[in-house]
Tab-separated table of C-alpha atoms in Angstrom:
chain	number	residue	atom	x	y	z
U	1	MET	CA	160.186	155.244	82.814
U	2	GLY	CA	160.331	151.662	81.603
U	3	GLN	CA	163.312	150.701	79.495
U	4	ALA	CA	162.748	150.324	75.762
U	5	ASN	CA	163.487	146.968	74.152
U	6	PRO	CA	166.595	147.703	72.031
U	7	LEU	CA	165.610	145.011	69.515
U	8	ARG	CA	162.146	146.427	68.911
U	9	ASN	CA	161.375	149.239	66.530
U	10	PRO	CA	158.317	150.887	68.141
U	11	PHE	CA	157.413	152.503	64.805
U	12	LYS	CA	157.592	149.397	62.614
U	13	GLU	CA	154.058	148.547	61.590
U	14	ASP	CA	152.730	145.042	62.127
U	15	PRO	CA	150.536	144.188	59.133
U	16	ASN	CA	148.481	141.819	61.284
U	17	LYS	CA	147.213	144.437	63.709
U	18	LEU	CA	146.246	148.070	63.923
U	19	SER	CA	148.976	150.678	63.894
U	20	SER	CA	150.829	151.001	67.185
U	21	ASN	CA	150.216	154.733	67.115
U	22	PRO	CA	146.711	155.255	68.540
U	23	ALA	CA	146.187	158.444	66.585
U	24	GLU	CA	147.266	157.025	63.257
U	25	ASP	CA	144.372	155.914	60.999
U	26	VAL	CA	142.063	155.483	64.018
U	27	SER	CA	140.007	158.132	65.767
U	28	PRO	CA	140.508	158.173	69.538
U	29	PHE	CA	136.718	157.971	69.796
U	30	GLU	CA	136.142	154.936	67.562
U	31	ASP	CA	135.084	151.544	68.886
U	32	THR	CA	134.672	152.807	72.437
U	33	ALA	CA	132.009	154.281	74.659
U	34	LEU	CA	133.549	157.627	73.698
U	35	ALA	CA	131.853	157.554	70.308
U	36	SER	CA	129.356	160.193	69.224
U	37	PRO	CA	126.301	160.764	71.447
U	38	LEU	CA	124.147	158.630	69.129
U	39	GLY	CA	126.590	155.743	69.393
U	40	THR	CA	127.854	156.013	65.811
U	41	PRO	CA	131.658	155.994	65.717
U	42	GLU	CA	133.160	159.182	64.353
U	43	LYS	CA	135.233	158.930	61.201
U	44	SER	CA	138.778	159.716	62.098
U	45	GLY	CA	139.468	162.125	59.269
U	46	VAL	CA	142.967	160.651	59.203
U	47	HIS	CA	143.489	158.585	56.058
U	48	LYS	CA	146.246	156.142	55.228
U	49	ARG	CA	149.328	157.968	54.054
U	50	PRO	CA	152.407	157.053	52.041
U	51	GLU	CA	155.300	155.585	53.970
U	52	ARG	CA	156.996	158.319	55.963
U	53	SER	CA	160.628	158.847	56.803
U	54	LEU	CA	161.937	157.898	60.258
U	55	GLU	CA	162.312	161.588	61.066
U	56	GLN	CA	158.662	162.184	60.227
U	57	LYS	CA	157.598	159.220	62.316
U	58	LEU	CA	159.606	160.365	65.286
U	59	GLY	CA	158.220	163.878	64.966
U	60	PHE	CA	154.536	162.831	65.111
U	61	ALA	CA	153.760	166.092	63.264
U	62	ASP	CA	151.081	164.784	60.916
U	63	VAL	CA	149.351	162.838	63.681
U	64	GLU	CA	149.271	165.864	65.965
U	65	ARG	CA	148.031	168.158	63.228
U	66	ALA	CA	145.145	165.859	62.289
U	67	LEU	CA	144.035	165.436	65.884
U	68	SER	CA	144.402	169.053	66.946
U	69	GLU	CA	142.624	170.404	63.870
U	70	LYS	CA	139.702	168.008	64.239
U	71	TYR	CA	139.258	167.980	68.016
U	72	MET	CA	140.682	171.365	69.116
U	73	PRO	CA	141.092	170.797	72.869
U	74	HIS	CA	139.971	173.710	75.050
U	75	PHE	CA	141.582	174.223	78.466
U	76	LEU	CA	139.195	173.377	81.327
U	77	ALA	CA	141.170	173.007	84.561
U	78	GLU	CA	144.600	172.360	86.017
U	79	GLY	CA	145.198	169.693	88.637
U	80	GLY	CA	148.275	168.547	90.475
U	81	GLU	CA	149.192	165.838	87.954
U	82	ASN	CA	147.095	166.580	84.865
U	83	ILE	CA	145.855	169.410	82.672
U	84	VAL	CA	142.207	168.848	81.769
U	85	TYR	CA	140.681	169.872	78.435
U	86	GLU	CA	137.223	169.753	76.902
U	87	ILE	CA	136.587	168.598	73.341
U	88	PRO	CA	133.965	170.756	71.562
U	89	GLY	CA	131.050	168.668	70.367
U	90	HIS	CA	131.768	165.912	72.913
U	91	PRO	CA	130.393	167.183	76.249
U	92	ASP	CA	130.587	163.752	77.872
U	93	ILE	CA	134.355	163.337	77.541
U	94	VAL	CA	137.517	165.032	78.762
U	95	LEU	CA	141.126	164.921	77.642
U	96	LYS	CA	143.774	164.795	80.380
U	97	GLY	CA	147.341	165.823	79.580
U	98	SER	CA	150.127	164.504	81.816
U	99	LYS	CA	152.201	167.242	83.431
U	100	LYS	CA	155.025	164.789	84.097
U	101	VAL	CA	155.339	163.778	80.439
U	102	LEU	CA	155.031	167.415	79.357
U	103	TYR	CA	157.879	168.242	81.748
U	104	ASP	CA	159.997	165.326	80.499
U	105	ILE	CA	159.566	166.316	76.852
U	106	LEU	CA	160.324	170.013	77.421
U	107	SER	CA	163.323	169.341	79.679
U	108	ASP	CA	164.945	166.262	78.119
U	109	PRO	CA	168.660	167.075	77.667
U	110	LYS	CA	168.777	164.621	74.739
U	111	GLY	CA	166.204	166.611	72.805
U	112	GLU	CA	162.576	166.408	71.748
U	113	THR	CA	162.939	163.395	69.448
U	114	HIS	CA	164.371	161.283	72.254
U	115	ALA	CA	161.710	162.526	74.668
U	116	LEU	CA	158.876	161.718	72.265
U	117	ASN	CA	160.258	158.241	71.725
U	118	GLU	CA	160.362	157.703	75.499
U	119	ALA	CA	156.788	158.967	75.764
U	120	LYS	CA	155.745	156.532	73.036
U	121	ASN	CA	157.291	153.691	75.034
U	122	ARG	CA	155.360	154.872	78.075
U	123	ILE	CA	152.097	154.713	76.121
U	124	ASP	CA	152.884	151.131	75.144
U	125	ARG	CA	153.556	150.274	78.786
U	126	GLU	CA	150.405	151.969	80.058
U	127	ARG	CA	148.327	150.079	77.525
U	128	MET	CA	149.790	146.861	78.866
U	129	LEU	CA	149.026	147.950	82.436
U	130	GLN	CA	145.473	148.903	81.485
U	131	GLY	CA	145.100	145.333	80.262
U	132	LYS	CA	146.414	144.063	83.589
U	133	LEU	CA	143.964	146.316	85.456
U	134	ARG	CA	141.079	144.845	83.445
U	135	GLU	CA	142.405	141.337	84.080
U	136	HIS	CA	142.683	141.734	87.854
U	137	PHE	CA	139.886	144.196	88.698
U	138	GLY	CA	137.375	143.680	85.887
U	139	ALA	CA	136.390	146.120	83.167
U	140	GLU	CA	133.330	147.243	85.151
U	141	HIS	CA	135.629	148.982	87.646
U	142	LEU	CA	137.558	150.962	85.010
U	143	LEU	CA	136.830	153.913	82.765
U	144	ARG	CA	137.095	153.335	79.040
U	145	GLN	CA	139.917	155.427	77.696
U	146	LYS	CA	142.558	155.821	75.021
U	147	GLN	CA	146.051	157.267	75.159
U	148	PHE	CA	148.097	159.051	72.534
U	149	LEU	CA	150.658	161.825	72.057
U	150	MET	CA	149.378	165.265	71.170
U	151	LYS	CA	150.246	168.942	71.349
U	152	VAL	CA	147.979	170.777	73.755
U	153	PRO	CA	147.594	174.473	74.593
U	154	VAL	CA	149.465	175.609	77.715
U	155	THR	CA	149.729	178.839	79.682
U	156	ARG	CA	152.560	180.464	81.619
U	157	GLU	CA	150.839	179.385	84.824
U	158	ILE	CA	150.661	175.751	83.712
U	159	LEU	CA	154.335	175.731	82.729
U	160	ALA	CA	155.374	177.401	85.985
U	161	HIS	CA	153.378	174.963	88.099
U	162	THR	CA	154.677	171.986	86.112
U	163	GLU	CA	158.285	173.046	86.599
U	164	GLN	CA	157.658	173.691	90.284
U	165	ASN	CA	156.192	170.194	90.715
U	166	TYR	CA	159.158	168.324	89.263
U	167	LEU	CA	162.225	170.576	89.460
U	168	ARG	CA	162.962	169.520	93.039
U	169	PHE	CA	163.035	165.864	91.994
U	170	PHE	CA	164.607	165.950	88.533
U	171	HIS	CA	166.527	169.284	88.540
U	172	ARG	CA	165.725	170.307	84.963
U	173	THR	CA	164.130	173.567	83.907
U	174	ILE	CA	161.630	173.974	81.085
U	175	PRO	CA	161.084	176.934	78.710
U	176	GLN	CA	158.353	179.264	79.901
U	177	ASN	CA	157.548	180.883	76.551
U	178	ARG	CA	155.618	178.001	74.949
U	179	ARG	CA	151.927	178.267	74.100
U	180	GLU	CA	151.546	174.616	73.119
U	181	ALA	CA	153.512	171.543	74.076
U	182	TRP	CA	153.672	167.815	73.481
U	183	THR	CA	152.356	165.547	76.176
U	184	TYR	CA	150.818	162.156	76.747
U	185	VAL	CA	147.038	162.505	76.809
U	186	THR	CA	144.237	160.249	77.987
U	187	ILE	CA	140.719	160.660	76.697
U	188	GLN	CA	137.877	159.303	78.817
U	189	LYS	CA	134.300	159.840	79.882
U	190	LYS	CA	133.729	162.864	82.094
U	191	GLN	CA	133.159	161.977	85.731
U	192	GLU	CA	131.487	164.447	88.073
U	193	LEU	CA	133.306	164.222	91.405
U	194	LYS	CA	131.740	166.885	93.558
U	195	LYS	CA	131.116	166.626	97.268
U	196	GLY	CA	128.371	164.083	97.811
U	197	SER	CA	128.047	163.077	94.186
U	198	TYR	CA	129.426	160.694	91.634
U	199	GLU	CA	127.686	161.266	88.310
U	200	ASN	CA	124.391	161.096	90.216
U	201	PRO	CA	123.915	163.883	92.833
U	202	LYS	CA	122.042	161.405	95.041
U	203	ALA	CA	124.743	158.744	94.851
U	204	GLU	CA	126.585	157.866	98.018
U	205	ASN	CA	130.373	157.687	97.719
U	206	ILE	CA	133.604	157.447	99.671
U	207	ASN	CA	136.782	158.964	98.252
U	208	PRO	CA	139.787	157.414	100.031
U	209	GLN	CA	142.271	160.103	98.991
U	210	GLU	CA	143.149	160.990	102.597
U	211	LEU	CA	143.416	157.471	104.008
U	212	GLY	CA	147.187	157.320	103.943
U	213	ARG	CA	148.123	160.976	104.170
U	214	ASN	CA	149.457	160.664	107.709
U	215	SER	CA	151.374	157.561	106.631
U	216	ILE	CA	153.484	159.694	104.338
U	217	THR	CA	154.014	162.724	106.554
U	218	GLU	CA	155.021	160.537	109.492
U	219	LEU	CA	157.977	159.198	107.527
U	220	SER	CA	159.822	162.476	107.933
U	221	SER	CA	158.456	163.229	111.398
U	222	MET	CA	161.021	164.562	113.825
U	223	ASP	CA	158.580	165.141	116.695
U	224	ALA	CA	160.457	164.271	119.887
U	225	SER	CA	157.560	162.118	121.138
U	226	PHE	CA	157.988	159.869	118.131
U	227	PHE	CA	161.403	158.827	119.430
U	228	ASP	CA	160.160	157.851	122.862
U	229	PRO	CA	161.317	154.202	123.207
U	230	ARG	CA	157.808	152.968	124.082
U	231	VAL	CA	156.200	154.820	121.182
U	232	ARG	CA	158.898	153.604	118.824
U	233	LYS	CA	158.548	149.988	119.982
U	234	ASP	CA	154.786	149.966	119.360
U	235	PHE	CA	155.218	151.691	115.999
U	236	GLU	CA	157.852	149.247	114.779
U	237	GLU	CA	155.929	146.192	115.950
U	238	VAL	CA	152.753	147.180	114.103
U	239	SER	CA	154.547	148.509	111.010
U	240	GLU	CA	156.760	145.446	110.680
U	241	GLY	CA	153.744	143.185	110.972
U	242	LEU	CA	151.824	145.084	108.303
U	243	LEU	CA	154.747	144.799	105.890
U	244	ARG	CA	155.257	141.051	106.259
U	245	GLY	CA	152.449	139.304	104.424
U	246	GLU	CA	150.872	136.620	106.599
U	247	ARG	CA	152.185	138.299	109.757
U	248	ALA	CA	149.877	141.211	108.948
U	249	GLN	CA	146.915	139.027	109.951
U	250	ARG	CA	148.145	139.127	113.539
U	251	ILE	CA	147.769	142.917	113.676
U	252	SER	CA	144.451	144.120	115.033
U	253	GLU	CA	142.251	146.625	113.251
U	254	ALA	CA	142.567	148.900	116.308
U	255	ASP	CA	146.380	148.867	116.116
U	256	PHE	CA	146.246	149.585	112.365
U	257	SER	CA	143.886	152.512	112.929
U	258	LYS	CA	146.038	153.924	115.735
U	259	LEU	CA	149.211	153.567	113.660
U	260	ILE	CA	147.903	155.524	110.668
U	261	GLY	CA	146.036	158.092	112.756
U	262	SER	CA	143.916	159.254	109.808
U	263	ARG	CA	140.380	160.501	110.490
U	264	PRO	CA	139.118	159.543	107.015
U	265	LEU	CA	140.525	156.043	107.528
U	266	ASN	CA	138.894	155.774	110.951
U	267	ARG	CA	135.555	156.820	109.468
U	268	LEU	CA	135.894	154.189	106.738
U	269	LEU	CA	136.793	151.454	109.236
U	270	HIS	CA	133.860	152.409	111.447
U	271	ARG	CA	131.492	152.375	108.452
U	272	MET	CA	132.767	148.984	107.296
U	273	ARG	CA	132.003	147.412	110.674
U	274	GLY	CA	128.305	148.178	110.253
U	275	ASP	CA	127.958	147.829	106.477
U	276	GLU	CA	128.652	144.385	105.057
U	277	GLY	CA	128.259	145.596	101.460
U	278	LEU	CA	130.963	148.251	101.892
U	279	ARG	CA	133.226	145.761	103.642
U	280	GLU	CA	132.859	143.313	100.746
U	281	ALA	CA	133.654	146.060	98.209
U	282	VAL	CA	136.816	147.004	100.123
U	283	LYS	CA	137.758	143.323	100.453
U	284	SER	CA	137.424	142.805	96.692
U	285	PHE	CA	139.433	145.953	95.978
U	286	VAL	CA	142.236	144.917	98.361
U	287	GLU	CA	142.516	141.372	97.028
U	288	ASN	CA	142.665	142.653	93.463
U	289	CYS	CA	145.313	145.209	94.469
U	290	VAL	CA	147.468	142.428	95.911
U	291	HIS	CA	147.214	140.267	92.778
U	292	PHE	CA	147.868	143.231	90.468
U	293	ALA	CA	150.910	144.374	92.479
U	294	GLU	CA	152.483	140.930	92.606
U	295	ASP	CA	151.862	140.373	88.897
U	296	THR	CA	153.232	143.718	87.677
U	297	GLY	CA	155.572	145.060	90.387
U	298	GLU	CA	153.457	148.238	90.408
U	299	ILE	CA	151.421	149.942	93.121
U	300	ILE	CA	147.890	151.347	92.967
U	301	ASP	CA	147.923	155.092	93.645
U	302	PHE	CA	144.781	155.286	95.754
U	303	VAL	CA	146.156	157.968	98.071
U	304	GLY	CA	145.951	160.618	95.322
U	305	LYS	CA	142.958	162.907	94.914
U	306	ASP	CA	140.012	161.315	93.074
U	307	ASN	CA	142.038	158.274	92.000
U	308	ILE	CA	139.699	155.661	93.488
U	309	VAL	CA	136.065	156.096	94.488
U	310	PHE	CA	133.826	153.706	96.421
U	311	LEU	CA	130.195	154.331	95.538
U	312	LYS	CA	126.723	152.876	95.533
U	313	GLU	CA	125.245	151.780	92.216
U	314	ASP	CA	121.654	150.537	92.294
U	315	GLY	CA	121.892	150.361	96.080
U	316	ARG	CA	125.053	148.225	96.144
U	317	TRP	CA	128.595	149.278	97.026
U	318	THR	CA	131.244	149.047	94.332
U	319	TYR	CA	134.300	151.058	93.289
U	320	LYS	CA	135.776	152.803	90.267
U	321	LEU	CA	139.444	153.167	89.376
U	322	LEU	CA	139.562	156.651	87.853
U	323	ASP	CA	143.316	157.247	87.821
U	324	PRO	CA	144.936	154.265	89.567
U	325	LEU	CA	148.467	154.117	88.132
U	326	PHE	CA	151.311	155.857	89.968
U	327	PRO	CA	152.360	158.694	87.627
U	328	PHE	CA	155.978	159.405	88.577
U	329	TYR	CA	157.792	156.059	88.417
U	330	ASP	CA	157.343	152.631	86.882
U	331	HIS	CA	157.883	149.326	88.746
U	332	VAL	CA	157.605	151.050	92.146
U	333	LEU	CA	157.100	147.923	94.260
U	334	GLU	CA	159.538	145.807	92.256
U	335	ASP	CA	162.245	148.483	92.358
U	336	ALA	CA	161.695	149.265	96.043
U	337	ARG	CA	162.307	145.629	96.939
U	338	LYS	CA	165.567	145.622	94.967
U	339	ILE	CA	166.660	148.959	96.431
U	340	PHE	CA	166.110	147.743	99.976
U	341	VAL	CA	168.334	144.695	99.424
U	342	GLU	CA	171.023	146.540	97.441
U	343	THR	CA	171.377	149.427	99.928
U	344	LYS	CA	171.904	147.279	103.012
U	345	GLY	CA	172.872	149.516	105.922
U	346	GLU	CA	171.707	152.762	104.325
U	347	GLY	CA	168.854	154.800	105.758
U	348	ILE	CA	166.316	156.316	103.435
U	349	HIS	CA	167.674	159.805	104.069
U	350	ASP	CA	171.094	158.705	102.782
U	351	MET	CA	169.714	157.678	99.386
U	352	ASP	CA	169.133	159.664	96.227
U	353	THR	CA	165.658	161.058	95.536
U	354	ASP	CA	164.483	158.301	93.187
U	355	LYS	CA	165.408	155.508	95.587
U	356	SER	CA	163.958	157.194	98.666
U	357	ASN	CA	160.716	158.072	96.867
U	358	LYS	CA	160.200	154.527	95.609
U	359	LEU	CA	160.870	153.048	99.037
U	360	THR	CA	158.513	155.500	100.712
U	361	GLN	CA	155.668	154.925	98.261
U	362	ALA	CA	156.025	151.130	98.407
U	363	PHE	CA	156.202	151.206	102.218
U	364	VAL	CA	152.991	153.242	102.457
U	365	PHE	CA	151.160	151.131	99.856
U	366	VAL	CA	152.000	147.718	101.330
U	367	ARG	CA	151.268	148.757	104.898
U	368	LEU	CA	147.940	150.363	104.001
U	369	ILE	CA	146.794	147.506	101.745
U	370	ASN	CA	147.602	144.921	104.394
U	371	GLY	CA	145.846	146.989	107.059
U	372	LEU	CA	142.714	147.200	104.910
U	373	ALA	CA	143.022	143.452	104.307
U	374	VAL	CA	142.837	142.902	108.052
U	375	ALA	CA	139.857	145.233	108.434
U	376	SER	CA	137.886	143.792	105.503
U	377	GLY	CA	138.710	140.122	106.053
U	378	ALA	CA	140.565	139.813	102.743
U	379	GLU	CA	142.390	136.533	102.266
U	380	ALA	CA	145.295	137.995	100.256
U	381	SER	CA	148.157	140.118	101.576
U	382	LEU	CA	151.453	141.514	100.321
U	383	ASP	CA	154.912	140.617	101.593
U	384	PHE	CA	157.303	143.498	101.013
U	385	LEU	CA	160.265	141.123	101.354
U	386	PRO	CA	160.537	137.495	102.424
U	387	GLU	CA	162.287	136.869	105.734
U	388	GLU	CA	165.375	135.345	104.120
U	389	LEU	CA	166.183	138.629	102.339
U	390	LEU	CA	165.867	140.769	105.459
U	391	LYS	CA	168.709	139.055	107.366
U	392	ASN	CA	167.693	140.468	110.749
U	393	ASP	CA	167.198	143.932	109.241
U	394	THR	CA	163.941	145.745	109.927
U	395	LEU	CA	162.064	147.736	107.333
U	396	THR	CA	161.061	150.539	109.666
U	397	SER	CA	164.599	151.186	110.901
U	398	ARG	CA	165.622	151.883	107.319
U	399	ILE	CA	162.611	154.027	106.454
U	400	ILE	CA	162.382	156.078	109.656
U	401	PRO	CA	165.594	157.016	111.466
U	402	LYS	CA	166.270	156.035	115.032
U	403	ALA	CA	166.481	158.815	117.589
U	404	THR	CA	169.673	160.849	117.579
U	405	GLU	CA	170.965	163.677	119.687
U	406	GLU	CA	170.013	166.069	116.899
U	407	SER	CA	166.428	164.859	116.876
U	408	GLY	CA	165.786	166.277	120.311
U	409	ARG	CA	165.074	162.987	121.995
């Protein structure tokens, strides 16, 4: 999570702007496309209140009560990263509760107050990043949404799955006897993402969730053939090129495709060669990804399920960012660059979980973005690290271990 500014009181109200708490005095549906079906903003039902104590502010109790009593979220589905709820009376919207934030709040050794404060800081950061997404990609590629803290109903299954997801990384258990829990929620328009459809059953779409799957699994591959010197040489040459900015332009589309070895990626590359409109949409997406990443130090999580969708609207290819921000860590690209320099000589398997995960995710993102830049003809590319910071080190030798006797070479 991003670090809080110690000089800033996140609960001190600025008289010149709306309250920093999105649920306080403002309905989550007001002034957005999430208003009532007739387009008339709903009254929040939350009126201005007398000044509250710091304890009350940190507890968020009155905010939660007003929202939960008025909107009464009903459980709809459970995904890998979010719990999805419906809001009665608003069939066109959904509320998504973050499992990671729910886990953090329930497991924080410093207590609920500290965890809620951290979650509040995360909301502030995500709002800033949403602004950056609009700046670099354009509002037409994003869903309108609002974020706030709220208690949501949970089940034993949800709690068990949430703990299972994060226990191996953060080593904290959560109570399994809760029936409601605080989390960070996002409210947005409902998007139908069924096979062959995107809101319109006749719409044509491409969901790139599988493009980089092999990129991730290969990083822990111990297949003996992988350590064949000829295979390794080709792998390192292509990988190093794709991680080095302008050098990526020297890598051929065929070498990129062979390196990743992903059937969905190969289908996309084949389709782009014969469809100029799709190629231009991918080119625009890639260039915007590069500018966003360099500006913020973040990555776009387009490997996850239903995070990014390329689709045809009115016969033209475009794309939508449905859930583009990486949910587990902040500053992934920025931190990965620092980690690589600070851990000179260490392999990824010698690092702690946070460091190795950030390096892996940044490695996959940069290599895939630069490969798509080559395939689409994009003019922008990412440089994981400038040459002067590598000092004859290679990125791939740190990420993927050389062959050893134990590897079965």
